[in-house]
């Protein structure tokens, strides 16, 4: 959304005129950085307006500062069709209404009569909705003022007190739309009795996108990004050493998400996959390029690695006990501890007396280790990286040896390795300092 001029030129208007402009729905996120101000900075954890409420602090000045920020964003788009006075008035009215809701919640929270968790979750939902309501209003207003029939659909539900689920709200808002004669601009946030952020937190825009697609059954769902879904990260291997993937399937998309390289949030992809709706990932800045098509049944015609990826933000937890060998239930006991802490893992491997489990570093808790140490003799933790070979059809003799040799040639020691029987993901655990070198080496070997 921060490249709105390019979005209008390269997506809305590109090779389209008249009625060709219509019969499309655009689900928008907030402008860059806005949700960080409302909630917290996703990367640094710097607190936003939400944390002032959570800590019983005054949040009114923070909201006033937010109004200034959003009006500054509005000003950037006055030259391409935005009615600045109307957009600014919308922001003032919307945040005033949000402030009323938040004051009521803060008063109830201070009373001590209700669950703190439920009140704070409601505050988080209200705040999150502001960003998308703003961006969708700005986008629709610009299009309308440029003579395009754009319909704003705000799923945030401000002022609507009906007890809709998210799916019910989507059905209600879209029931009378004449798609052949309008472009719909829809908020990525959707209000529902179940609370979209309870399960998806900051990934809610893609969930809304997916739910709308599953309901309306479009010919194709498209996610526009600022980059291609590539065979490797061009920032690591160089743009000249990678290409857009072109075609893959939802299973590979899930494998990518498992190491943080999301083509789409895995819980958002499931309704599309189940409904048989194809998903295309396109680069906003290369509108003529077809991008990458993700389907349910795609299998590459020839055996090859489609994507090389990974992350260096992991920890490996090795649980050792000499009594494991031959005993039943050691893995179950370990997994129960992880479950009790609400921690999922991305990779696991075993030997007779030890089980190594890889988790995201941001999920780490010291209490997890102490709880494991209560049951097992020795627990060690190490910072690591994982590099992966992904492909819908890469089960071929020698691939494991070829990739291991490529790492060995660069002096990289493989700490753990593994793959499931389907062989869509071969994973190597390496030292963090070897992460980028490993990606480059594997990319070169598979090229």
XYZ file of C-alpha atoms in Angstrom:
447
model
C 0.000 0.000 0.000
C 2.969 2.339 0.412
C 3.459 2.067 -3.366
C -0.139 3.109 -4.060
C 0.753 5.034 -7.210
C 2.312 1.893 -8.672
C -0.619 -0.215 -7.484
C -3.024 2.008 -9.412
C -0.845 2.077 -12.546
C 0.352 -1.526 -12.527
C -2.671 -3.360 -11.126
C -5.858 -1.307 -11.339
C -5.267 0.313 -14.741
C -2.686 -1.973 -16.391
C -3.969 -3.025 -19.836
C -7.574 -2.359 -18.741
C -10.211 0.176 -19.706
C -13.982 0.553 -19.477
C -15.780 -2.504 -18.156
C -12.478 -4.437 -18.047
C -11.669 -2.460 -14.912
C -14.457 -4.166 -12.995
C -15.412 -7.582 -11.626
C -12.403 -7.470 -9.295
C -12.015 -7.335 -5.514
C -8.970 -5.909 -3.752
C -8.275 -6.733 -0.110
C -5.891 -4.151 1.320
C -3.537 -4.015 4.258
C -2.745 -0.888 6.257
C -0.136 1.567 5.024
C 3.415 0.619 5.989
C 4.179 1.100 9.677
C 0.629 1.987 10.754
C -0.189 -1.341 12.428
C 3.168 -1.111 14.218
C 2.016 2.205 15.723
C -1.362 0.764 16.671
C -0.155 -2.525 18.182
C 3.623 -2.960 18.362
C 6.547 -3.015 15.966
C 6.515 -6.470 14.417
C 10.303 -6.655 14.142
C 11.610 -4.761 17.170
C 8.708 -5.233 19.602
C 8.534 -1.470 20.277
C 5.146 -0.900 21.978
C 2.259 0.902 20.290
C -1.067 2.340 21.453
C -2.263 -1.111 22.545
C 0.466 -1.442 25.172
C -0.503 1.845 26.805
C -3.988 0.421 27.334
C -2.583 -2.900 28.566
C -0.435 -1.057 31.131
C -3.309 1.168 32.351
C -1.594 4.244 30.876
C -3.207 7.224 29.157
C -3.544 6.515 25.428
C -5.236 9.736 24.274
C -2.017 11.507 23.250
C -0.951 8.403 21.330
C -4.222 8.503 19.384
C -3.756 12.218 18.643
C -0.287 11.442 17.324
C -1.818 8.682 15.199
C -4.245 11.181 13.635
C -1.282 13.386 12.675
C 0.521 10.400 11.132
C -2.496 9.267 9.108
C -3.170 12.791 7.858
C 0.463 13.000 6.736
C -0.082 9.813 4.746
C -3.236 11.308 3.236
C -1.300 14.373 2.106
C 1.017 12.200 0.007
C -1.892 11.152 -2.200
C -3.665 14.472 -2.687
C -1.906 14.802 -6.049
C -3.289 11.540 -7.464
C -6.957 12.034 -6.718
C -7.515 11.885 -2.957
C -9.999 14.402 -1.592
C -7.809 15.487 1.301
C -10.477 17.241 3.374
C -12.831 14.252 3.107
C -10.073 11.774 3.972
C -8.889 13.825 6.939
C -12.458 14.142 8.228
C -12.881 10.381 7.910
C -9.783 9.821 10.057
C -10.929 12.243 12.749
C -14.394 10.707 12.946
C -13.117 7.144 12.873
C -10.528 7.613 15.605
C -12.967 9.567 17.757
C -15.315 6.602 17.567
C -12.462 4.192 18.312
C -11.445 6.351 21.279
C -14.958 6.063 22.717
C -14.835 2.273 22.434
C -11.353 2.148 23.964
C -12.315 4.448 26.864
C -15.214 2.146 27.683
C -12.895 -0.866 27.596
C -10.297 0.890 29.742
C -12.929 1.769 32.357
C -14.199 -1.816 32.454
C -10.613 -3.075 32.682
C -9.868 -0.744 35.590
C -12.951 -1.967 37.467
C -11.418 -5.410 37.921
C -14.767 -7.152 37.435
C -14.016 -8.850 34.113
C -11.327 -10.941 32.468
C -8.348 -8.800 31.509
C -7.538 -11.102 28.608
C -10.916 -10.638 26.915
C -10.905 -6.845 27.277
C -7.372 -6.499 25.929
C -8.179 -8.778 23.011
C -11.132 -6.526 22.136
C -8.876 -3.460 22.337
C -6.385 -5.144 20.033
C -9.131 -5.907 17.510
C -10.422 -2.306 17.532
C -6.962 -0.843 17.079
C -5.979 -3.255 14.309
C -9.085 -2.384 12.303
C -8.154 1.321 12.117
C -5.228 0.811 9.746
C -7.174 -1.079 7.109
C -10.235 1.173 7.373
C -7.961 4.132 6.638
C -6.090 2.583 3.694
C -9.241 1.170 2.101
C -11.009 4.549 2.378
C -8.052 6.378 0.802
C -7.760 3.829 -2.010
C -11.484 3.844 -2.838
C -11.706 7.636 -2.673
C -8.823 8.054 -5.125
C -10.385 5.644 -7.608
C -13.818 7.286 -7.302
C -12.337 10.726 -7.910
C -10.605 9.383 -11.019
C -13.923 8.299 -12.496
C -13.721 4.629 -11.546
C -16.744 3.072 -9.865
C -15.133 1.775 -6.652
C -17.142 0.305 -3.788
C -15.661 0.568 -0.298
C -16.420 -2.485 1.835
C -15.282 -1.907 5.410
C -15.440 -5.226 7.246
C -14.202 -3.526 10.433
C -17.797 -3.201 11.593
C -17.520 0.160 13.389
C -21.059 1.123 14.397
C -22.451 -2.284 13.433
C -23.379 -4.160 16.600
C -24.836 -7.270 14.980
C -23.269 -10.498 16.252
C -21.882 -11.687 12.910
C -19.158 -14.267 12.563
C -16.496 -13.251 10.051
C -18.014 -15.481 7.374
C -21.481 -14.071 8.051
C -20.179 -10.504 7.814
C -18.507 -11.240 4.483
C -21.697 -12.824 3.139
C -23.784 -9.872 4.343
C -21.503 -7.175 2.890
C -21.177 -8.797 -0.529
C -24.771 -9.937 -1.058
C -25.953 -6.927 -3.110
C -22.769 -6.076 -5.020
C -22.987 -5.749 -8.823
C -19.480 -7.055 -9.503
C -19.689 -6.492 -13.270
C -19.811 -2.742 -12.774
C -17.559 -2.031 -9.806
C -14.176 -2.593 -8.191
C -14.491 -3.562 -4.524
C -11.884 -2.194 -2.102
C -12.091 -4.282 1.065
C -10.435 -3.949 4.469
C -7.972 -6.673 5.383
C -9.347 -6.629 8.914
C -12.747 -8.310 9.382
C -14.796 -8.049 12.582
C -16.392 -11.237 13.839
C -17.620 -12.762 17.075
C -14.717 -15.231 17.039
C -12.109 -12.432 16.794
C -9.832 -12.733 13.775
C -6.748 -11.781 15.779
C -7.241 -14.420 18.449
C -6.027 -17.069 16.045
C -4.151 -15.181 13.333
C -2.912 -12.010 15.046
C -0.978 -9.937 12.458
C -1.673 -12.397 9.605
C -5.349 -11.480 9.399
C -5.362 -9.656 6.016
C -4.544 -12.832 4.106
C -7.157 -14.716 6.108
C -9.820 -12.189 5.107
C -8.624 -12.418 1.493
C -8.897 -16.205 1.626
C -12.343 -16.235 3.237
C -13.699 -13.842 0.612
C -12.276 -15.995 -2.184
C -13.703 -19.183 -0.674
C -17.131 -17.524 -0.504
C -17.187 -15.901 -3.965
C -15.239 -18.608 -5.884
C -13.242 -16.335 -8.241
C -11.420 -17.560 -11.326
C -8.151 -16.877 -9.551
C -6.854 -15.333 -6.340
C -3.825 -13.069 -6.651
C -1.454 -11.715 -4.009
C 0.532 -8.698 -5.188
C 3.895 -8.358 -3.461
C 6.898 -6.094 -3.882
C 8.957 -9.047 -5.150
C 8.631 -12.336 -6.981
C 8.379 -15.705 -5.282
C 11.859 -16.732 -6.407
C 13.931 -19.898 -6.563
C 16.197 -18.338 -3.906
C 16.468 -15.041 -2.067
C 17.968 -12.568 -4.568
C 19.347 -10.524 -1.672
C 21.534 -13.528 -0.782
C 22.366 -15.213 -4.096
C 22.071 -12.182 -6.391
C 19.172 -11.378 -8.713
C 21.086 -12.826 -11.666
C 21.310 -16.228 -9.928
C 17.614 -16.843 -9.308
C 14.324 -16.670 -11.196
C 10.605 -16.574 -10.376
C 9.422 -20.066 -9.432
C 6.681 -20.014 -12.077
C 4.580 -22.950 -10.876
C 4.290 -24.889 -7.639
C 1.644 -26.369 -5.340
C 0.095 -25.596 -1.966
C 2.239 -28.212 -0.228
C 5.395 -26.324 -1.208
C 3.746 -23.060 -0.096
C 3.235 -24.676 3.328
C 6.891 -25.760 3.427
C 7.933 -22.170 2.694
C 5.693 -20.828 5.454
C 7.191 -23.306 7.915
C 10.545 -21.498 7.660
C 9.048 -18.016 7.598
C 9.141 -17.450 3.825
C 5.402 -17.049 3.394
C 3.858 -16.944 -0.046
C 0.638 -16.960 1.985
C -0.199 -17.622 5.639
C -0.717 -21.417 5.853
C -4.077 -21.063 7.582
C -5.151 -18.633 4.869
C -4.125 -20.992 2.082
C -6.261 -23.904 3.297
C -9.680 -22.511 2.236
C -8.225 -21.774 -1.214
C -6.656 -25.206 -1.499
C -9.793 -27.027 -0.329
C -11.962 -24.964 -2.688
C -9.667 -25.666 -5.632
C -8.937 -21.954 -6.161
C -5.574 -21.280 -7.763
C -3.340 -18.648 -6.158
C -1.000 -16.414 -8.134
C 1.886 -14.449 -6.585
C 2.735 -11.378 -8.664
C 5.363 -8.650 -8.471
C 3.592 -5.281 -8.369
C 6.500 -3.610 -10.173
C 6.528 -6.071 -13.086
C 2.856 -6.119 -14.097
C 3.390 -7.938 -17.413
C 5.131 -10.884 -15.710
C 2.746 -13.773 -14.917
C 4.421 -14.433 -11.567
C 4.028 -17.812 -9.856
C 0.873 -19.927 -9.973
C 0.176 -22.119 -6.943
C -2.323 -24.933 -7.482
C -3.490 -27.957 -5.547
C -2.257 -30.652 -7.933
C 0.829 -29.238 -9.672
C 3.770 -31.626 -9.970
C 6.801 -30.510 -11.954
C 7.241 -32.519 -15.174
C 10.947 -32.993 -14.570
C 12.766 -33.764 -11.370
C 14.241 -30.599 -9.949
C 14.563 -28.424 -6.877
C 12.093 -25.547 -7.143
C 13.125 -23.364 -4.190
C 16.155 -23.044 -1.922
C 15.358 -21.219 1.292
C 15.733 -21.263 5.064
C 16.183 -19.051 8.114
C 18.864 -18.249 10.680
C 16.475 -17.372 13.501
C 16.164 -20.811 15.078
C 17.282 -22.748 18.132
C 17.901 -26.463 18.386
C 17.000 -28.093 21.694
C 18.641 -31.465 22.196
C 17.089 -33.702 24.865
C 19.349 -36.578 25.987
C 18.647 -39.447 28.356
C 20.302 -42.901 28.377
C 16.969 -44.463 29.407
C 15.310 -43.460 26.128
C 16.562 -46.457 24.193
C 13.918 -49.156 23.985
C 11.413 -47.227 26.100
C 8.008 -46.138 24.853
C 6.724 -42.583 25.191
C 9.870 -40.413 25.495
C 8.897 -38.385 22.452
C 5.335 -38.075 23.762
C 6.555 -36.727 27.114
C 8.754 -34.151 25.367
C 5.955 -33.068 23.062
C 3.613 -32.700 26.022
C 6.009 -30.181 27.573
C 6.128 -28.248 24.300
C 2.342 -28.357 24.092
C 2.008 -27.066 27.659
C 4.121 -24.050 26.662
C 2.262 -23.528 23.378
C 5.446 -23.971 21.332
C 5.512 -25.605 17.908
C 8.596 -26.980 16.195
C 9.849 -26.741 12.612
C 12.168 -29.775 12.506
C 12.867 -32.859 14.598
C 15.327 -35.740 14.432
C 16.084 -38.658 16.756
C 18.747 -41.130 17.806
C 18.683 -43.941 20.353
C 19.089 -41.694 23.375
C 18.363 -38.184 22.152
C 15.784 -36.119 20.319
C 16.725 -32.815 18.669
C 13.922 -30.296 18.161
C 14.178 -27.005 16.277
C 12.035 -24.007 17.275
C 11.857 -20.311 16.458
C 14.134 -18.295 18.716
C 11.328 -15.841 19.529
C 9.304 -18.727 21.017
C 12.044 -19.735 23.465
C 11.255 -19.821 27.194
C 13.699 -20.702 29.961
C 10.866 -22.458 31.770
C 10.599 -24.859 28.804
C 14.155 -26.011 29.419
C 13.732 -26.365 33.171
C 10.556 -28.411 32.644
C 12.400 -30.718 30.234
C 15.285 -31.050 32.699
C 12.841 -32.274 35.322
C 12.256 -35.422 33.222
C 15.451 -35.930 31.233
C 19.139 -36.124 32.098
C 20.582 -33.427 29.827
C 19.073 -30.628 27.739
C 21.238 -28.389 25.543
C 20.281 -25.337 23.474
C 22.158 -23.961 20.477
C 21.538 -21.142 17.998
C 21.290 -22.549 14.464
C 20.124 -21.948 10.908
C 18.206 -24.237 8.575
C 18.568 -24.459 4.791
C 15.985 -26.308 2.705
C 15.602 -27.769 -0.757
C 11.945 -27.689 -1.793
C 10.239 -29.210 -4.795
C 7.090 -30.971 -5.956
C 9.137 -33.569 -7.861
C 12.713 -33.887 -6.623
C 12.892 -37.526 -5.471
C 16.007 -38.512 -7.381
C 19.119 -40.576 -6.586
C 22.104 -38.520 -5.557
C 20.306 -35.309 -4.610
C 21.094 -35.688 -0.921
C 24.741 -36.519 -1.690
C 25.025 -33.616 -4.166
C 23.667 -31.092 -1.702
C 25.746 -32.403 1.199
C 28.860 -32.258 -0.992
C 28.085 -28.657 -1.925
C 28.005 -27.731 1.755
C 31.120 -29.762 2.527
C 33.030 -27.996 -0.262
C 32.412 -24.708 1.551
C 33.620 -26.132 4.873
C 30.099 -26.190 6.309
C 29.396 -28.850 8.904
C 25.894 -30.350 8.837
C 24.596 -30.542 12.405
C 21.363 -32.409 11.559
C 19.617 -33.417 8.355
C 16.338 -34.985 7.390
C 13.409 -35.383 5.050
C 10.029 -37.077 5.137
C 9.109 -39.966 2.850
C 7.398 -37.663 0.320
C 10.712 -35.846 -0.211
C 9.296 -32.408 -0.879
C 11.639 -30.792 1.661
C 15.254 -31.770 2.389
C 16.506 -29.874 5.430
C 20.004 -29.212 6.750
C 20.781 -27.685 10.125
C 23.976 -25.599 10.085
C 25.706 -22.990 12.225
C 24.148 -19.555 11.977
C 27.297 -17.967 10.600
C 27.154 -20.389 7.656
C 23.554 -19.618 6.668
C 24.099 -17.330 3.676
C 27.102 -19.321 2.457
C 24.998 -22.490 2.584
C 22.166 -20.897 0.578
C 24.614 -19.700 -2.085
C 26.364 -23.081 -2.243
C 23.119 -25.057 -2.633
C 21.773 -22.603 -5.188
C 24.919 -22.925 -7.259
C 24.910 -26.715 -7.019
C 21.271 -27.035 -8.078
C 21.460 -24.428 -10.842
